[in-house]
Amino acid sequence: MSASRLEQGGRIDRSSQVSFKWDNQNFTGFVGDTLASALMASGETIFGRSFKYHRPRGVMSAGVEESGAIVTVGRGDRRDPNVKATTQEIYEGLEASGQNAWPNVRRDIGAVNNLMSRFFSAGFYYKTFMGIPPMEWGKGTGIWMQYEKLIRKAAGMGVASREPDPDTYEHGHRFCDVLVVGSGPAGLAAAVQLAQAGLDVMLVEQDYELGGDYLNQTSPDAEEKRKASIKALQDAGATILTRTTAFGLYDYGVAGLLERVTDHLAEPSPHTPRQRFLTVRAKHTILATGALERTVAFGNNDLPGIMTAAAAATYVSRYGVLPGKKVVIATNNDSAYASAMTFARVGADVTLLDARGSLPDSVGGLLDSKGIALKASNTALCANGKRVISSLDLAVDSGAGWSAGETVDCDLLLMSGGWSPVVNLLSHRSVRPVWDKDNLCFVSPKHDEPIQIAGSANAVWGTSDCEQSGKSAADAAIAAINGDKTSVSVSTAVGGWETPIKPLYEVKVEGRKLKSFIDPQHDVTADDVRLAHQEGFVSVEHLKRYTTLGMATDQGKMGNIIGLALMAEALGREIPEVGTTTFRPPYTPISLGALTGRGKGAHFKPLRRTPMHEWNLANGATMTEAGLWQRPWYFAREGEGITEAYIRETITTRETVGLVDVTSLGKIAIQGPDATEFINSIYSNAFAKLPIGKARYGIMLRDDGIVMDDGTTWRFSETDYFMTTTTAHAAKVMVWLEELLQIRWSHLKVHVTSVSEQWAGSAVAGPKSRSVLEACVQDENAVSNDALPFMGVIETQLKNGVTCRIARISFSGEMAYEMYVESDYSESMMDMLWESAKSFDGCLYGTETLGALRIEKGHVTGVELDGRVTIEDAGLGAMASDKKSYIGSALRKRPDLNRPNRPQLVGIIPKERSETFKAGSVLCAEHKIEGHGEGWITAVTHSPSMGHWIGLGYINGGYSEWSGKTVVAADPVRRGNINVEIISPHMVDPSGERMRG
Amino acid sequence: MIRINCPFCGERDHSEFSYGGDGSIVYPALDAPVEQWVEAVFQRENIRGVQTESWQHVSGCRQWILVERDTMTHEIHSVRAAHEGVAKVLEAGK
Ligand SMILES: [Zn+2]
């Protein structure tokens, strides 16, 4: 192969030179070049090394089906592996390098694998390293894991950057009447027809230029037509996206697009995303996705200097590059004749081998006049050459199969083994393509999807036939959108070749051993397919996985059909009987960054801050995450860490008073004449007679009798309630109430409104809490023990005139209040409360102290109410009414939910009081530390009241079963096992005198 | 992506909705025998074909709706408000 730039021709801009680097050497090309075309023009032949054997690989195509020139582009944190050199546009300063090779693709030490290739056949890894005969050494998955690391290193796959991706990616949403995929003759014709009919059309093209096969044609007519169509589209207001791949089709006309916004730019604007992931909803879709030329399996068919025929012609006509001067073309169909003439026209020495005996009449004479040597009944048998092709052994069809023929010198071999329409996107919709035996390819069957397939994607080969096919598809789309089901269906005749294509998938002759690749990227050979068949892999899906055929980055775009044909031959069946593997999205690889979009880092999930967030920070809070919420964790003073801080806060709250932001609790307004009945039906305990001005703690169960959530509900009038939920389950409870009211109990006249955002709240806890309140409200009698007793509720005015809802409820076990104001007034409320609390030597506290206080009291939270426990398990059986029916009351009676040895809530203390232990430890009987043990620890804290560590958890049978026995808190992977004792969960003030006082 | 025609908001991506469950279940009265509750809560069909399911337009109007969907093809045959009274009003207004 001795490629060179032609003196003239092509669509490149010869006035704009571009400098770039390939394997650290300087190269130049022109604007309009791909990396492949620019390197070929500079005489480069080896672009990569193969996966297993490290065989040299060159350019095999001119597009997305590329299986040889797979390279790494960029460096540092922008290193992008497995890029197809055939689609990468060059830009000033681009840096690219070869993969799978060391020190570089030209001199690769791993090439020694090629000498051992008989050991690397199908299933090699499994057999060798997982211990399947005949190589039983190194048996077992443990050893396999070790080998795998070595293999991954030696085997080829580009290396991604290990640094964070510096680029941004966007997600976008689009709508249109018709999405047209592909801008070749069929796609352009369809788009123009639709746009001129007044439809909202979106045309997407993966290439950087519109035109598809028009771009490969050198006639001025083709260019005129292309330009006129584009202008017509622009005039009609169509949306046109280039460098955009429709990578997947989904339900309801939804398509996934990837727009490569800056991958071709030397200096992208920092304000531009690198790529956009677009979700398009189209009423109808037209697939004008073209067809890919196939190669054929023959000896050494992976040598650099061998490529598909139309692709080679593309390099001549589009890029002005002559890939070789002494060219042999081997074909089994008419299409390669055009490629032959393209090469003859630019002065190459062309020999055309046609596997068929009878040849197209019309081109025969033409070939003579161009000086092309034509050999019928000939094809390629085995390529020769050390690093690039230098000669070709021919095979001759003597009427009784192939036999060895002469050897001809060449520096370029072009293959045309037929064309495979790109039906991939249709396949994403579960439409299985059917085999067209006249054109030897899979085509779209009749189907019910709102999708038309046009042009060579539907096996229509001629340019004007493709244009017509596009127009018919447009008509069909218009009819479908107008609801006209009777009329148009695409009726363009498929095919269009003068002489029928001849089946040709593999060339071999008796007695000659050949290495014939069908998946050059994964080094899968024809022999591998036969071996897999011998070993019993007869389904194509198994064949694919065992040999890895079609599983490389190109997903078998070129090789799959050959693999199927060989499997069919081995099975003695026809190709359609063997079937085809299912194409799945994406059509071409898409970056993880594009899938992620902006949803990373701080934007990975929504951030919720309470209205007093800034206030908390200003007053020394260290924040923590509670679900989506940011909540104060602790308020460290000078010299304190978290431990010192939360212990001080806990002591202060029990001794004087503490304030904590509780805004994140869910808050739901429940209003309406049937509100009482509604609430009484969802809580397990009695609510029918809750007096106005009172709050009650309530537990709600699921239908199946398991605890869903707990909280308090306050009554303000006959028809007006205020419910609080846990922070974790706020959204779930709201959805549940809406479901009940809209579906199950639509007769109830009740409104539920989420008011979590509207009310900001603080708990005021501790013996001095009432005194703090008295200093903040206008009428201090309103908060007296008589006016606001335990579980009492009032609405009153703060000193600044702001209305405040106060309930005397306690999570801490101290005398305590929860008070809420409209969110905008939260900071002024906190200023007042804090000013007052400070005068009693009070403190601010966070979730760590909130936890310590409630663990001491044995109050449950989401970690205890984890969706597995019953109300009895949580020690709250007294909250389950037997006098009424409510959600879950029937199924909580199930026998298994009532067996005596269920895990029950207990308190846990270390046997040696100075020891600590961790939440998540497994509770085991003393001499039986195994399996799931007898229970688990849900929460731990240091308890200042008790002077040592305490915990909550569940253990089979509960306190009565384990009281006085030694239990082991097993924590084998963290801090080991320690002995603990099981006590009542109500560890501080079990009678509740402090909170009632 | 399924597109659901919310009776209140119009056609929207299914990602705006959350799936509820089998919409054909008639839940027994709260004081019904436990057997009826076992039947309603646990004994479910795994339908291949058209089933009625409940969805909530949770990132939209928050209304619960009943959707007849083919589990094989995702084809939606009908959508209506789950609230009986509301469904009747909408039906009458057509
Ligand atoms: Zn809606």
mmCIF file with all atom_site columns, N, CA, C and O in Angstrom, chain A residues 175 250-252 254 281 703 734-735 738-739 741-744 746 885-886 890-891 894, chain B residues 1-3 13 27 30-31 34 37-38 41-42 56 62-64 73-76 82-83:
data_model
loop_
_atom_site.group_PDB
_atom_site.id
_atom_site.type_symbol
_atom_site.label_atom_id
_atom_site.label_alt_id
_atom_site.label_comp_id
_atom_site.label_asym_id
_atom_site.label_entity_id
_atom_site.label_seq_id
_atom_site.pdbx_PDB_ins_code
_atom_site.Cartn_x
_atom_site.Cartn_y
_atom_site.Cartn_z
_atom_site.occupancy
_atom_site.B_iso_or_equiv
_atom_site.pdbx_formal_charge
_atom_site.auth_seq_id
_atom_site.auth_comp_id
_atom_site.auth_asym_id
_atom_site.auth_atom_id
_atom_site.pdbx_PDB_model_num
ATOM 1   N N  . PHE A 1 175 ? -39.025 17.961  19.933 1.00 0.00 ? 175 PHE A N  1
ATOM 2   C CA . PHE A 1 175 ? -40.238 17.383  19.358 1.00 0.00 ? 175 PHE A CA 1
ATOM 3   C C  . PHE A 1 175 ? -40.228 17.663  17.855 1.00 0.00 ? 175 PHE A C  1
ATOM 4   O O  . PHE A 1 175 ? -39.666 18.667  17.413 1.00 0.00 ? 175 PHE A O  1
ATOM 5   N N  . TYR A 1 250 ? -36.857 4.128   20.475 1.00 0.00 ? 250 TYR A N  1
ATOM 6   C CA . TYR A 1 250 ? -37.570 3.598   21.628 1.00 0.00 ? 250 TYR A CA 1
ATOM 7   C C  . TYR A 1 250 ? -39.072 3.703   21.395 1.00 0.00 ? 250 TYR A C  1
ATOM 8   O O  . TYR A 1 250 ? -39.509 4.074   20.306 1.00 0.00 ? 250 TYR A O  1
ATOM 9   N N  . ASP A 1 251 ? -39.840 3.390   22.437 1.00 0.00 ? 251 ASP A N  1
ATOM 10  C CA . ASP A 1 251 ? -41.288 3.396   22.299 1.00 0.00 ? 251 ASP A CA 1
ATOM 11  C C  . ASP A 1 251 ? -41.826 4.786   21.958 1.00 0.00 ? 251 ASP A C  1
ATOM 12  O O  . ASP A 1 251 ? -41.215 5.791   22.279 1.00 0.00 ? 251 ASP A O  1
ATOM 13  N N  . TYR A 1 252 ? -42.979 4.805   21.364 1.00 0.00 ? 252 TYR A N  1
ATOM 14  C CA . TYR A 1 252 ? -43.726 6.042   21.122 1.00 0.00 ? 252 TYR A CA 1
ATOM 15  C C  . TYR A 1 252 ? -42.933 7.072   20.311 1.00 0.00 ? 252 TYR A C  1
ATOM 16  O O  . TYR A 1 252 ? -42.990 8.263   20.583 1.00 0.00 ? 252 TYR A O  1
ATOM 17  N N  . VAL A 1 254 ? -39.895 7.779   20.245 1.00 0.00 ? 254 VAL A N  1
ATOM 18  C CA . VAL A 1 254 ? -38.803 8.458   20.946 1.00 0.00 ? 254 VAL A CA 1
ATOM 19  C C  . VAL A 1 254 ? -37.469 7.972   20.386 1.00 0.00 ? 254 VAL A C  1
ATOM 20  O O  . VAL A 1 254 ? -37.269 6.776   20.191 1.00 0.00 ? 254 VAL A O  1
ATOM 21  N N  . ARG A 1 281 ? -38.998 13.316  20.436 1.00 0.00 ? 281 ARG A N  1
ATOM 22  C CA . ARG A 1 281 ? -40.275 12.626  20.309 1.00 0.00 ? 281 ARG A CA 1
ATOM 23  C C  . ARG A 1 281 ? -40.847 12.988  18.940 1.00 0.00 ? 281 ARG A C  1
ATOM 24  O O  . ARG A 1 281 ? -41.184 14.149  18.718 1.00 0.00 ? 281 ARG A O  1
ATOM 25  N N  . ASP A 1 703 ? -50.784 -1.737  53.625 1.00 0.00 ? 703 ASP A N  1
ATOM 26  C CA . ASP A 1 703 ? -51.849 -2.730  53.477 1.00 0.00 ? 703 ASP A CA 1
ATOM 27  C C  . ASP A 1 703 ? -51.457 -4.072  54.080 1.00 0.00 ? 703 ASP A C  1
ATOM 28  O O  . ASP A 1 703 ? -52.292 -4.798  54.602 1.00 0.00 ? 703 ASP A O  1
ATOM 29  N N  . MET A 1 734 ? -47.158 11.399  51.242 1.00 0.00 ? 734 MET A N  1
ATOM 30  C CA . MET A 1 734 ? -48.023 12.293  50.456 1.00 0.00 ? 734 MET A CA 1
ATOM 31  C C  . MET A 1 734 ? -48.653 11.536  49.287 1.00 0.00 ? 734 MET A C  1
ATOM 32  O O  . MET A 1 734 ? -49.862 11.625  49.045 1.00 0.00 ? 734 MET A O  1
ATOM 33  N N  . VAL A 1 735 ? -47.806 10.780  48.564 1.00 0.00 ? 735 VAL A N  1
ATOM 34  C CA . VAL A 1 735 ? -48.308 9.992   47.433 1.00 0.00 ? 735 VAL A CA 1
ATOM 35  C C  . VAL A 1 735 ? -49.361 8.983   47.903 1.00 0.00 ? 735 VAL A C  1
ATOM 36  O O  . VAL A 1 735 ? -50.389 8.771   47.260 1.00 0.00 ? 735 VAL A O  1
ATOM 37  N N  . GLU A 1 738 ? -52.672 10.651  48.638 1.00 0.00 ? 738 GLU A N  1
ATOM 38  C CA . GLU A 1 738 ? -53.333 11.011  47.374 1.00 0.00 ? 738 GLU A CA 1
ATOM 39  C C  . GLU A 1 738 ? -53.931 9.770   46.715 1.00 0.00 ? 738 GLU A C  1
ATOM 40  O O  . GLU A 1 738 ? -55.043 9.807   46.179 1.00 0.00 ? 738 GLU A O  1
ATOM 41  N N  . GLU A 1 739 ? -53.192 8.668   46.770 1.00 0.00 ? 739 GLU A N  1
ATOM 42  C CA . GLU A 1 739 ? -53.692 7.429   46.164 1.00 0.00 ? 739 GLU A CA 1
ATOM 43  C C  . GLU A 1 739 ? -54.988 6.994   46.852 1.00 0.00 ? 739 GLU A C  1
ATOM 44  O O  . GLU A 1 739 ? -55.980 6.653   46.201 1.00 0.00 ? 739 GLU A O  1
ATOM 45  N N  . LEU A 1 741 ? -57.152 8.767   48.549 1.00 0.00 ? 741 LEU A N  1
ATOM 46  C CA . LEU A 1 741 ? -58.278 9.675   48.340 1.00 0.00 ? 741 LEU A CA 1
ATOM 47  C C  . LEU A 1 741 ? -58.784 9.656   46.906 1.00 0.00 ? 741 LEU A C  1
ATOM 48  O O  . LEU A 1 741 ? -59.970 9.843   46.662 1.00 0.00 ? 741 LEU A O  1
ATOM 49  N N  . GLN A 1 742 ? -57.863 9.437   45.951 1.00 0.00 ? 742 GLN A N  1
ATOM 50  C CA . GLN A 1 742 ? -58.296 9.493   44.548 1.00 0.00 ? 742 GLN A CA 1
ATOM 51  C C  . GLN A 1 742 ? -58.795 8.158   44.034 1.00 0.00 ? 742 GLN A C  1
ATOM 52  O O  . GLN A 1 742 ? -59.657 8.101   43.165 1.00 0.00 ? 742 GLN A O  1
ATOM 53  N N  . ILE A 1 743 ? -58.211 7.061   44.529 1.00 0.00 ? 743 ILE A N  1
ATOM 54  C CA . ILE A 1 743 ? -58.587 5.762   43.986 1.00 0.00 ? 743 ILE A CA 1
ATOM 55  C C  . ILE A 1 743 ? -59.513 4.996   44.932 1.00 0.00 ? 743 ILE A C  1
ATOM 56  O O  . ILE A 1 743 ? -60.604 4.583   44.551 1.00 0.00 ? 743 ILE A O  1
ATOM 57  N N  . ARG A 1 744 ? -59.087 4.831   46.173 1.00 0.00 ? 744 ARG A N  1
ATOM 58  C CA . ARG A 1 744 ? -59.808 3.910   47.039 1.00 0.00 ? 744 ARG A CA 1
ATOM 59  C C  . ARG A 1 744 ? -61.005 4.543   47.717 1.00 0.00 ? 744 ARG A C  1
ATOM 60  O O  . ARG A 1 744 ? -62.043 3.933   47.863 1.00 0.00 ? 744 ARG A O  1
ATOM 61  N N  . SER A 1 746 ? -62.680 7.590   47.052 1.00 0.00 ? 746 SER A N  1
ATOM 62  C CA . SER A 1 746 ? -63.017 8.823   46.340 1.00 0.00 ? 746 SER A CA 1
ATOM 63  C C  . SER A 1 746 ? -64.290 9.466   46.880 1.00 0.00 ? 746 SER A C  1
ATOM 64  O O  . SER A 1 746 ? -64.606 10.597  46.555 1.00 0.00 ? 746 SER A O  1
ATOM 65  N N  . SER A 1 885 ? -61.135 -0.476  62.517 1.00 0.00 ? 885 SER A N  1
ATOM 66  C CA . SER A 1 885 ? -60.423 -1.010  61.358 1.00 0.00 ? 885 SER A CA 1
ATOM 67  C C  . SER A 1 885 ? -59.676 0.124   60.689 1.00 0.00 ? 885 SER A C  1
ATOM 68  O O  . SER A 1 885 ? -60.157 1.254   60.647 1.00 0.00 ? 885 SER A O  1
ATOM 69  N N  . TYR A 1 886 ? -58.514 -0.179  60.191 1.00 0.00 ? 886 TYR A N  1
ATOM 70  C CA . TYR A 1 886 ? -57.674 0.841   59.553 1.00 0.00 ? 886 TYR A CA 1
ATOM 71  C C  . TYR A 1 886 ? -56.783 0.133   58.548 1.00 0.00 ? 886 TYR A C  1
ATOM 72  O O  . TYR A 1 886 ? -56.757 -1.107  58.479 1.00 0.00 ? 886 TYR A O  1
ATOM 73  N N  . ALA A 1 890 ? -56.180 -5.678  58.961 1.00 0.00 ? 890 ALA A N  1
ATOM 74  C CA . ALA A 1 890 ? -56.511 -7.073  58.649 1.00 0.00 ? 890 ALA A CA 1
ATOM 75  C C  . ALA A 1 890 ? -55.240 -7.912  58.534 1.00 0.00 ? 890 ALA A C  1
ATOM 76  O O  . ALA A 1 890 ? -55.099 -8.948  59.184 1.00 0.00 ? 890 ALA A O  1
ATOM 77  N N  . LEU A 1 891 ? -54.292 -7.435  57.738 1.00 0.00 ? 891 LEU A N  1
ATOM 78  C CA . LEU A 1 891 ? -53.132 -8.298  57.433 1.00 0.00 ? 891 LEU A CA 1
ATOM 79  C C  . LEU A 1 891 ? -52.073 -8.293  58.531 1.00 0.00 ? 891 LEU A C  1
ATOM 80  O O  . LEU A 1 891 ? -51.193 -9.140  58.529 1.00 0.00 ? 891 LEU A O  1
ATOM 81  N N  . ARG A 1 894 ? -51.717 -11.616 60.366 1.00 0.00 ? 894 ARG A N  1
ATOM 82  C CA . ARG A 1 894 ? -51.167 -12.839 59.749 1.00 0.00 ? 894 ARG A CA 1
ATOM 83  C C  . ARG A 1 894 ? -50.290 -13.574 60.758 1.00 0.00 ? 894 ARG A C  1
ATOM 84  O O  . ARG A 1 894 ? -49.561 -12.947 61.532 1.00 0.00 ? 894 ARG A O  1
ATOM 85  N N  . MET B 2 1   ? -39.273 5.073   25.646 1.00 0.00 ? 1   MET B N  1
ATOM 86  C CA . MET B 2 1   ? -40.010 5.876   26.617 1.00 0.00 ? 1   MET B CA 1
ATOM 87  C C  . MET B 2 1   ? -41.493 5.873   26.264 1.00 0.00 ? 1   MET B C  1
ATOM 88  O O  . MET B 2 1   ? -41.896 6.242   25.168 1.00 0.00 ? 1   MET B O  1
ATOM 89  N N  . ILE B 2 2   ? -42.275 5.460   27.222 1.00 0.00 ? 2   ILE B N  1
ATOM 90  C CA . ILE B 2 2   ? -43.718 5.487   27.024 1.00 0.00 ? 2   ILE B CA 1
ATOM 91  C C  . ILE B 2 2   ? -44.184 6.945   27.134 1.00 0.00 ? 2   ILE B C  1
ATOM 92  O O  . ILE B 2 2   ? -43.654 7.714   27.922 1.00 0.00 ? 2   ILE B O  1
ATOM 93  N N  . ARG B 2 3   ? -45.163 7.297   26.333 1.00 0.00 ? 3   ARG B N  1
ATOM 94  C CA . ARG B 2 3   ? -45.767 8.637   26.452 1.00 0.00 ? 3   ARG B CA 1
ATOM 95  C C  . ARG B 2 3   ? -47.199 8.431   26.926 1.00 0.00 ? 3   ARG B C  1
ATOM 96  O O  . ARG B 2 3   ? -47.951 7.648   26.347 1.00 0.00 ? 3   ARG B O  1
ATOM 97  N N  . ASP B 2 13  ? -43.955 12.475  28.903 1.00 0.00 ? 13  ASP B N  1
ATOM 98  C CA . ASP B 2 13  ? -43.060 11.329  29.071 1.00 0.00 ? 13  ASP B CA 1
ATOM 99  C C  . ASP B 2 13  ? -43.426 10.538  30.316 1.00 0.00 ? 13  ASP B C  1
ATOM 100 O O  . ASP B 2 13  ? -43.805 11.120  31.330 1.00 0.00 ? 13  ASP B O  1
ATOM 101 N N  . TYR B 2 27  ? -60.121 -2.852  46.396 1.00 0.00 ? 27  TYR B N  1
ATOM 102 C CA . TYR B 2 27  ? -59.718 -3.171  47.766 1.00 0.00 ? 27  TYR B CA 1
ATOM 103 C C  . TYR B 2 27  ? -60.936 -3.401  48.630 1.00 0.00 ? 27  TYR B C  1
ATOM 104 O O  . TYR B 2 27  ? -61.934 -2.685  48.509 1.00 0.00 ? 27  TYR B O  1
ATOM 105 N N  . LEU B 2 30  ? -62.267 -1.936  55.025 1.00 0.00 ? 30  LEU B N  1
ATOM 106 C CA . LEU B 2 30  ? -61.240 -2.081  56.059 1.00 0.00 ? 30  LEU B CA 1
ATOM 107 C C  . LEU B 2 30  ? -61.576 -3.206  57.035 1.00 0.00 ? 30  LEU B C  1
ATOM 108 O O  . LEU B 2 30  ? -60.686 -3.863  57.565 1.00 0.00 ? 30  LEU B O  1
ATOM 109 N N  . ASP B 2 31  ? -62.891 -3.439  57.247 1.00 0.00 ? 31  ASP B N  1
ATOM 110 C CA . ASP B 2 31  ? -63.253 -4.476  58.220 1.00 0.00 ? 31  ASP B CA 1
ATOM 111 C C  . ASP B 2 31  ? -63.587 -5.805  57.539 1.00 0.00 ? 31  ASP B C  1
ATOM 112 O O  . ASP B 2 31  ? -64.160 -6.692  58.140 1.00 0.00 ? 31  ASP B O  1
ATOM 113 N N  . VAL B 2 34  ? -59.868 -11.222 56.608 1.00 0.00 ? 34  VAL B N  1
ATOM 114 C CA . VAL B 2 34  ? -58.464 -11.218 56.205 1.00 0.00 ? 34  VAL B CA 1
ATOM 115 C C  . VAL B 2 34  ? -58.249 -11.923 54.864 1.00 0.00 ? 34  VAL B C  1
ATOM 116 O O  . VAL B 2 34  ? -57.395 -11.532 54.075 1.00 0.00 ? 34  VAL B O  1
ATOM 117 N N  . TRP B 2 37  ? -58.454 -9.569  52.099 1.00 0.00 ? 37  TRP B N  1
ATOM 118 C CA . TRP B 2 37  ? -57.267 -8.712  52.040 1.00 0.00 ? 37  TRP B CA 1
ATOM 119 C C  . TRP B 2 37  ? -56.079 -9.466  51.464 1.00 0.00 ? 37  TRP B C  1
ATOM 120 O O  . TRP B 2 37  ? -55.301 -8.901  50.689 1.00 0.00 ? 37  TRP B O  1
ATOM 121 N N  . VAL B 2 38  ? -55.945 -10.740 51.811 1.00 0.00 ? 38  VAL B N  1
ATOM 122 C CA . VAL B 2 38  ? -54.860 -11.556 51.233 1.00 0.00 ? 38  VAL B CA 1
ATOM 123 C C  . VAL B 2 38  ? -55.025 -11.606 49.717 1.00 0.00 ? 38  VAL B C  1
ATOM 124 O O  . VAL B 2 38  ? -54.075 -11.399 48.959 1.00 0.00 ? 38  VAL B O  1
ATOM 125 N N  . VAL B 2 41  ? -54.154 -8.071  48.202 1.00 0.00 ? 41  VAL B N  1
ATOM 126 C CA . VAL B 2 41  ? -52.795 -7.558  48.352 1.00 0.00 ? 41  VAL B CA 1
ATOM 127 C C  . VAL B 2 41  ? -51.745 -8.497  47.749 1.00 0.00 ? 41  VAL B C  1
ATOM 128 O O  . VAL B 2 41  ? -50.760 -8.050  47.171 1.00 0.00 ? 41  VAL B O  1
ATOM 129 N N  . PHE B 2 42  ? -51.979 -9.801  47.877 1.00 0.00 ? 42  PHE B N  1
ATOM 130 C CA . PHE B 2 42  ? -50.920 -10.738 47.470 1.00 0.00 ? 42  PHE B CA 1
ATOM 131 C C  . PHE B 2 42  ? -51.216 -11.541 46.212 1.00 0.00 ? 42  PHE B C  1
ATOM 132 O O  . PHE B 2 42  ? -50.295 -11.918 45.498 1.00 0.00 ? 42  PHE B O  1
ATOM 133 N N  . GLN B 2 56  ? -49.352 7.703   38.757 1.00 0.00 ? 56  GLN B N  1
ATOM 134 C CA . GLN B 2 56  ? -49.599 9.051   39.280 1.00 0.00 ? 56  GLN B CA 1
ATOM 135 C C  . GLN B 2 56  ? -48.747 10.041  38.503 1.00 0.00 ? 56  GLN B C  1
ATOM 136 O O  . GLN B 2 56  ? -47.540 9.816   38.300 1.00 0.00 ? 56  GLN B O  1
ATOM 137 N N  . ARG B 2 62  ? -50.208 15.644  39.742 1.00 0.00 ? 62  ARG B N  1
ATOM 138 C CA . ARG B 2 62  ? -50.295 14.751  40.915 1.00 0.00 ? 62  ARG B CA 1
ATOM 139 C C  . ARG B 2 62  ? -51.583 13.941  40.934 1.00 0.00 ? 62  ARG B C  1
ATOM 140 O O  . ARG B 2 62  ? -51.943 13.345  41.964 1.00 0.00 ? 62  ARG B O  1
ATOM 141 N N  . GLN B 2 63  ? -52.270 13.897  39.828 1.00 0.00 ? 63  GLN B N  1
ATOM 142 C CA . GLN B 2 63  ? -53.484 13.090  39.788 1.00 0.00 ? 63  GLN B CA 1
ATOM 143 C C  . GLN B 2 63  ? -53.136 11.638  39.495 1.00 0.00 ? 63  GLN B C  1
ATOM 144 O O  . GLN B 2 63  ? -52.237 11.336  38.712 1.00 0.00 ? 63  GLN B O  1
ATOM 145 N N  . TRP B 2 64  ? -53.868 10.751  40.144 1.00 0.00 ? 64  TRP B N  1
ATOM 146 C CA . TRP B 2 64  ? -53.755 9.323   39.827 1.00 0.00 ? 64  TRP B CA 1
ATOM 147 C C  . TRP B 2 64  ? -54.628 9.030   38.622 1.00 0.00 ? 64  TRP B C  1
ATOM 148 O O  . TRP B 2 64  ? -55.727 9.567   38.499 1.00 0.00 ? 64  TRP B O  1
ATOM 149 N N  . THR B 2 73  ? -46.206 -4.732  24.376 1.00 0.00 ? 73  THR B N  1
ATOM 150 C CA . THR B 2 73  ? -45.842 -3.734  23.368 1.00 0.00 ? 73  THR B CA 1
ATOM 151 C C  . THR B 2 73  ? -45.761 -2.317  23.936 1.00 0.00 ? 73  THR B C  1
ATOM 152 O O  . THR B 2 73  ? -45.323 -1.412  23.230 1.00 0.00 ? 73  THR B O  1
ATOM 153 N N  . HIS B 2 74  ? -46.192 -2.138  25.150 1.00 0.00 ? 74  HIS B N  1
ATOM 154 C CA . HIS B 2 74  ? -46.313 -0.807  25.769 1.00 0.00 ? 74  HIS B CA 1
ATOM 155 C C  . HIS B 2 74  ? -47.417 0.025   25.134 1.00 0.00 ? 74  HIS B C  1
ATOM 156 O O  . HIS B 2 74  ? -47.560 1.202   25.454 1.00 0.00 ? 74  HIS B O  1
ATOM 157 N N  . GLU B 2 75  ? -48.188 -0.557  24.258 1.00 0.00 ? 75  GLU B N  1
ATOM 158 C CA . GLU B 2 75  ? -49.260 0.224   23.645 1.00 0.00 ? 75  GLU B CA 1
ATOM 159 C C  . GLU B 2 75  ? -50.303 0.574   24.707 1.00 0.00 ? 75  GLU B C  1
ATOM 160 O O  . GLU B 2 75  ? -50.703 -0.279  25.499 1.00 0.00 ? 75  GLU B O  1
ATOM 161 N N  . ILE B 2 76  ? -50.704 1.840   24.718 1.00 0.00 ? 76  ILE B N  1
ATOM 162 C CA . ILE B 2 76  ? -51.706 2.283   25.692 1.00 0.00 ? 76  ILE B CA 1
ATOM 163 C C  . ILE B 2 76  ? -53.049 2.401   24.996 1.00 0.00 ? 76  ILE B C  1
ATOM 164 O O  . ILE B 2 76  ? -53.170 3.061   23.969 1.00 0.00 ? 76  ILE B O  1
ATOM 165 N N  . ALA B 2 82  ? -58.382 8.363   37.771 1.00 0.00 ? 82  ALA B N  1
ATOM 166 C CA . ALA B 2 82  ? -58.687 7.260   38.679 1.00 0.00 ? 82  ALA B CA 1
ATOM 167 C C  . ALA B 2 82  ? -59.844 7.609   39.609 1.00 0.00 ? 82  ALA B C  1
ATOM 168 O O  . ALA B 2 82  ? -60.605 6.748   40.017 1.00 0.00 ? 82  ALA B O  1
ATOM 169 N N  . HIS B 2 83  ? -59.969 8.881   39.946 1.00 0.00 ? 83  HIS B N  1
ATOM 170 C CA . HIS B 2 83  ? -61.061 9.331   40.827 1.00 0.00 ? 83  HIS B CA 1
ATOM 171 C C  . HIS B 2 83  ? -62.374 9.212   40.065 1.00 0.00 ? 83  HIS B C  1
ATOM 172 O O  . HIS B 2 83  ? -62.564 9.854   39.033 1.00 0.00 ? 83  HIS B O  1
#
